[in-house]
Short mmCIF file of C-alpha atoms and ligand atoms in Angstrom, two decimals:
data_model
loop_
_atom_site.label_atom_id
_atom_site.label_comp_id
_atom_site.label_asym_id
_atom_site.label_seq_id
_atom_site.Cartn_x
_atom_site.Cartn_y
_atom_site.Cartn_z
CA UNK A 1 109.68 120.25 8.91
CA UNK A 2 108.72 119.27 5.40
CA UNK A 3 112.28 118.83 4.14
CA UNK A 4 112.22 115.09 3.50
CA UNK A 5 115.52 115.27 1.63
CA UNK A 6 117.22 115.83 4.98
CA UNK A 7 116.97 112.10 5.62
CA UNK A 8 116.32 109.12 3.38
CA UNK A 9 115.70 106.87 6.37
CA UNK A 10 112.79 104.51 5.59
CA UNK A 11 111.46 105.02 9.12
CA UNK A 12 111.60 108.53 10.47
CA UNK A 13 109.81 110.09 13.41
CA UNK A 14 110.66 113.64 14.34
CA UNK A 15 109.20 115.43 17.35
CA UNK A 16 106.06 113.29 17.52
CA UNK A 17 103.52 114.15 20.19
CA UNK A 18 100.27 112.31 20.66
CA UNK A 19 97.51 111.95 23.25
CA UNK A 20 95.06 109.16 23.92
CA UNK A 21 91.91 109.74 25.93
CA UNK A 22 93.19 113.20 26.83
CA UNK A 23 96.50 111.93 28.25
CA UNK A 24 99.86 112.67 26.64
CA UNK A 25 101.23 109.30 25.55
CA UNK A 26 104.10 110.35 23.26
CA UNK A 27 105.91 113.62 23.76
CA UNK A 28 108.47 114.95 21.32
CA UNK A 29 109.55 111.47 20.25
CA UNK A 30 112.22 111.23 17.57
CA UNK A 31 113.89 108.21 16.06
CA UNK A 32 114.96 107.01 12.67
CA UNK A 33 115.91 103.70 11.14
CA UNK A 34 118.07 103.49 8.02
CA UNK A 35 117.72 100.82 5.34
CA UNK A 36 119.45 97.67 6.53
CA UNK A 37 119.17 98.69 10.18
CA UNK A 38 117.15 97.36 13.08
CA UNK A 39 116.07 99.62 15.93
CA UNK A 40 114.92 97.95 19.16
CA UNK A 41 112.49 99.97 21.23
CA UNK A 42 112.44 98.97 24.88
CA UNK A 43 110.47 100.33 27.79
CA UNK A 44 108.03 99.48 30.53
CA UNK A 45 104.39 98.57 30.10
CA UNK A 46 102.44 101.61 28.99
CA UNK A 47 105.57 103.53 27.94
CA UNK A 48 104.11 104.13 24.47
CA UNK A 49 105.84 101.48 22.35
CA UNK A 50 102.75 100.08 20.64
CA UNK A 51 101.41 103.61 20.26
CA UNK A 52 104.56 104.54 18.33
CA UNK A 53 103.91 101.68 15.92
CA UNK A 54 100.21 102.58 15.61
CA UNK A 55 101.25 106.14 14.74
CA UNK A 56 103.57 104.88 11.97
CA UNK A 57 100.66 102.82 10.62
CA UNK A 58 98.62 106.02 10.38
CA UNK A 59 96.11 104.76 12.93
CA UNK A 60 96.37 107.66 15.36
CA UNK A 61 96.32 111.40 14.71
CA UNK A 62 99.57 113.13 15.66
CA UNK A 63 99.39 116.43 17.53
CA UNK A 64 102.83 117.54 16.51
CA UNK A 65 105.89 116.36 14.64
CA UNK A 66 106.44 114.51 11.39
CA UNK A 67 106.63 110.89 10.40
CA UNK A 68 107.75 109.17 7.24
CA UNK A 69 107.61 105.54 6.17
CA UNK A 70 109.55 104.84 2.97
CA UNK A 71 109.03 108.48 2.07
CA UNK A 72 105.26 108.38 2.75
CA UNK A 73 103.53 110.42 5.45
CA UNK A 74 101.28 107.88 7.22
CA UNK A 75 98.98 110.61 8.52
CA UNK A 76 98.31 111.95 5.03
CA UNK A 77 98.36 108.62 3.19
CA UNK A 78 97.74 105.76 5.63
CA UNK A 79 96.80 103.21 2.97
CA UNK A 80 99.90 103.92 0.89
CA UNK A 81 102.01 103.71 4.04
CA UNK A 82 100.52 100.36 5.00
CA UNK A 83 101.40 98.95 1.57
CA UNK A 84 105.10 99.43 2.29
CA UNK A 85 104.90 98.21 5.90
CA UNK A 86 105.01 94.66 7.21
CA UNK A 87 103.38 94.74 10.63
CA UNK A 88 103.48 92.13 13.35
CA UNK A 89 100.90 93.03 16.00
CA UNK A 90 101.34 92.34 19.70
CA UNK A 91 98.53 89.77 19.51
CA UNK A 92 98.37 87.97 16.21
CA UNK A 93 94.81 87.31 15.01
CA UNK A 94 94.35 84.43 12.60
CA UNK A 95 91.31 82.58 11.25
CA UNK A 96 91.10 79.74 13.73
CA UNK A 97 89.37 77.31 11.38
CA UNK A 98 92.04 77.74 8.71
CA UNK A 99 95.53 76.24 8.69
CA UNK A 100 98.77 78.21 8.26
CA UNK A 101 98.76 77.98 4.46
CA UNK A 102 95.13 79.08 4.20
CA UNK A 103 95.63 81.99 6.59
CA UNK A 104 98.67 83.22 4.69
CA UNK A 105 96.98 82.81 1.29
CA UNK A 106 93.91 84.67 2.56
CA UNK A 107 95.73 87.63 4.11
CA UNK A 108 98.11 88.04 1.20
CA UNK A 109 95.23 87.88 -1.28
CA UNK A 110 93.75 90.95 0.46
CA UNK A 111 96.80 92.81 -0.80
CA UNK A 112 96.52 91.23 -4.26
CA UNK A 113 99.39 88.73 -3.83
CA UNK A 114 99.18 85.01 -4.63
CA UNK A 115 102.34 83.36 -3.37
CA UNK A 116 103.06 79.78 -4.47
CA UNK A 117 103.00 76.94 -1.97
CA UNK A 118 106.77 76.70 -2.32
CA UNK A 119 107.17 80.40 -1.47
CA UNK A 120 104.90 80.01 1.58
CA UNK A 121 106.90 76.98 2.71
CA UNK A 122 110.12 78.93 2.29
CA UNK A 123 108.77 81.78 4.45
CA UNK A 124 107.47 79.35 7.07
CA UNK A 125 110.87 77.64 7.08
CA UNK A 126 112.53 81.03 7.65
CA UNK A 127 110.04 81.83 10.41
CA UNK A 128 110.68 78.42 11.96
CA UNK A 129 107.18 76.91 11.95
CA UNK A 130 107.41 73.11 12.09
CA UNK A 131 106.39 71.45 8.82
CA UNK A 132 104.06 69.05 10.70
CA UNK A 133 102.05 71.95 12.12
CA UNK A 134 101.34 73.78 8.91
CA UNK A 135 98.22 71.79 8.02
CA UNK A 136 96.64 72.08 11.50
CA UNK A 137 93.85 74.54 12.23
CA UNK A 138 95.48 77.56 13.85
CA UNK A 139 92.94 77.24 16.69
CA UNK A 140 95.34 74.58 17.98
CA UNK A 141 98.45 76.80 17.71
CA UNK A 142 100.47 78.14 20.63
CA UNK A 143 101.18 81.87 20.81
CA UNK A 144 104.67 81.32 19.39
CA UNK A 145 103.29 79.37 16.44
CA UNK A 146 100.89 82.23 15.64
CA UNK A 147 103.81 84.66 15.78
CA UNK A 148 105.68 82.53 13.29
CA UNK A 149 102.77 82.52 10.85
CA UNK A 150 102.58 86.31 11.07
CA UNK A 151 106.34 86.63 10.62
CA UNK A 152 106.11 84.43 7.50
CA UNK A 153 103.39 86.73 6.11
CA UNK A 154 105.56 89.77 6.70
CA UNK A 155 108.46 88.04 4.91
CA UNK A 156 106.31 87.13 1.91
CA UNK A 157 105.18 90.72 1.49
CA UNK A 158 108.83 91.67 0.92
CA UNK A 159 108.33 95.27 2.05
CA UNK A 160 111.05 97.85 2.85
CA UNK A 161 109.75 98.52 6.37
CA UNK A 162 108.93 96.08 9.16
CA UNK A 163 107.21 97.14 12.37
CA UNK A 164 107.30 94.32 14.89
CA UNK A 165 105.51 94.57 18.22
CA UNK A 166 107.09 92.11 20.66
CA UNK A 167 107.98 89.58 17.93
CA UNK A 168 109.69 87.18 20.33
CA UNK A 169 107.25 87.41 23.25
CA UNK A 170 105.75 83.98 22.59
CA UNK A 171 108.90 82.29 21.39
CA UNK A 172 111.10 79.82 23.24
CA UNK A 173 114.86 80.54 23.49
CA UNK A 174 115.68 78.50 20.40
CA UNK A 175 112.99 80.19 18.34
CA UNK A 176 114.12 83.58 19.69
CA UNK A 177 117.68 82.93 18.54
CA UNK A 178 116.35 81.87 15.13
CA UNK A 179 114.25 85.03 14.97
CA UNK A 180 117.25 87.20 15.77
CA UNK A 181 119.17 85.49 12.97
CA UNK A 182 116.24 86.22 10.67
CA UNK A 183 116.40 89.90 11.60
CA UNK A 184 120.05 89.94 10.58
CA UNK A 185 119.13 88.35 7.23
CA UNK A 186 116.42 90.92 6.63
CA UNK A 187 118.85 93.72 7.40
CA UNK A 188 121.23 92.27 4.82
CA UNK A 189 118.33 92.55 2.31
CA UNK A 190 118.07 96.25 3.14
CA UNK A 191 114.89 96.13 5.22
CA UNK A 192 114.45 98.81 7.89
CA UNK A 193 113.11 97.21 11.07
CA UNK A 194 111.58 98.82 14.13
CA UNK A 195 110.99 96.19 16.79
CA UNK A 196 109.39 96.61 20.16
CA UNK A 197 110.83 94.14 22.61
CA UNK A 198 111.40 93.36 26.27
CA UNK A 199 114.37 91.18 25.34
CA UNK A 200 117.48 93.26 25.89
CA UNK A 201 119.88 90.43 25.06
CA UNK A 202 118.08 89.73 21.81
CA UNK A 203 118.12 93.44 20.99
CA UNK A 204 121.87 93.59 21.63
CA UNK A 205 122.24 90.54 19.39
CA UNK A 206 120.38 91.72 16.30
CA UNK A 207 119.60 95.46 16.52
CA UNK A 208 121.89 98.34 15.59
CA UNK A 209 120.29 100.82 17.94
CA UNK A 210 118.47 100.35 21.22
CA UNK A 211 116.16 103.10 22.40
CA UNK A 212 114.61 103.20 25.85
CA UNK A 213 111.18 104.74 25.99
CA UNK A 214 109.71 106.06 29.22
CA UNK A 215 106.58 108.14 29.51
CA UNK A 216 106.44 108.64 25.78
CA UNK A 217 109.96 109.90 25.23
CA UNK A 218 113.29 108.31 24.36
CA UNK A 219 115.38 108.59 27.51
CA UNK A 220 118.44 106.86 26.13
CA UNK A 221 119.60 105.60 22.76
CA UNK A 222 122.67 103.40 22.37
CA UNK A 223 124.41 101.80 19.43
CA UNK A 224 125.07 98.08 19.81
CA UNK A 225 128.46 96.54 19.10
CA UNK A 226 131.19 94.44 20.69
CA UNK A 227 131.85 97.06 23.36
CA UNK A 228 128.26 97.36 24.52
CA UNK A 229 127.97 96.77 28.27
CA UNK A 230 124.73 94.79 28.32
CA UNK A 231 124.72 94.38 32.10
CA UNK A 232 125.01 98.12 32.66
CA UNK A 233 122.28 98.61 30.14
CA UNK A 234 120.17 96.00 31.89
CA UNK A 235 120.36 98.03 35.10
CA UNK A 236 119.50 101.24 33.31
CA UNK A 237 116.70 99.47 31.43
CA UNK A 238 115.19 98.46 34.76
CA UNK A 239 115.27 102.10 35.77
CA UNK A 240 113.68 103.21 32.52
CA UNK A 241 110.96 100.58 32.89
CA UNK A 242 110.22 101.69 36.45
CA UNK A 243 110.24 105.41 35.61
N1 LIG B 1 93.08 102.51 22.96
C1 LIG B 1 93.59 103.31 23.90
N2 LIG B 1 92.86 104.33 24.40
C2 LIG B 1 93.37 105.13 25.35
N3 LIG B 1 94.59 105.01 25.87
C3 LIG B 1 95.34 104.01 25.41
C4 LIG B 1 94.89 103.11 24.41
N4 LIG B 1 95.87 102.22 24.17
C5 LIG B 1 96.89 102.56 24.97
N5 LIG B 1 96.57 103.63 25.72
C6 LIG B 1 97.45 104.28 26.70
O1 LIG B 1 98.61 104.73 26.04
C7 LIG B 1 99.75 104.51 26.85
C8 LIG B 1 100.79 103.77 26.05
O2 LIG B 1 100.28 102.49 25.70
P1 LIG B 1 101.06 101.51 24.74
O3 LIG B 1 100.10 100.42 24.39
O4 LIG B 1 101.67 102.27 23.65
O5 LIG B 1 102.19 100.97 25.72
P2 LIG B 1 103.34 99.90 25.47
O6 LIG B 1 104.63 100.59 25.69
O7 LIG B 1 103.12 99.22 24.17
O8 LIG B 1 103.12 98.89 26.68
P3 LIG B 1 103.17 97.27 26.77
O9 LIG B 1 104.59 96.92 27.09
O10 LIG B 1 102.27 96.96 27.91
O11 LIG B 1 102.67 96.70 25.49
C9 LIG B 1 99.28 103.76 28.09
O12 LIG B 1 99.19 104.69 29.14
C10 LIG B 1 97.92 103.26 27.73
O13 LIG B 1 97.08 103.30 28.85
MG1 LIG B 2 102.61 97.34 23.62
#
């Protein structure tokens, strides 16, 4: 399917199949995320969530199907794709000897950007990193604090596509609520967000679509909204995770 005019969705996966170490990890996976939408991908450990993100980053060869990130095929043009993607990895790696400002300045400089101190502070405010912590070596940061630094970097890059792998996994309930509010703000800016999460309530709070992944395929996709039965979904999610 090379007809990209069929959908303008900034994130589009259609019929993706992929193996790792000879095992099928994704099979005929399809999903798309429109501008200004967030899609929450849920599923048990090993279901293929991080693999889906790695595929969109152009890090893994697809065996079938098509992908598009802001109109770019990440298999054909991985570097171009990565320029339009803000990516929050499952485990954020920072330079331990550097503080938050230095880490952000360093990583953004790799992409040719030189944000002002005020812009970095604004992003760290939005990500919710305490002002007192910003000058400490990140070696002394908790997991949640590292997440916040990485979220701030993604915000500063101001890209149309965000791929977030368990963005709230290290965050306390307050920080999680703040993060969900941030997702809503980003959607209002027109960003397309694909977020992997184990937090069903958070997904119901800030995502437009929730997809359950099991054994490399979407087994259920639901639209969120005031009529969403989160408890029923919680029971089905447990089933999907155990499948
Ligand atoms: N580097 C790798 N080499 C080979 N197989 C891998 C590799 N990384 C992941 N896999 C396999 O791919 C499958 C999907 O893994 P993936 O990391 O995408 O799961 P996940 O849904 O992100 O799980 P989790 O919730 O634990 O993060 C698993 O069966 C895993 O064993
Ligand atoms: Mg994962």
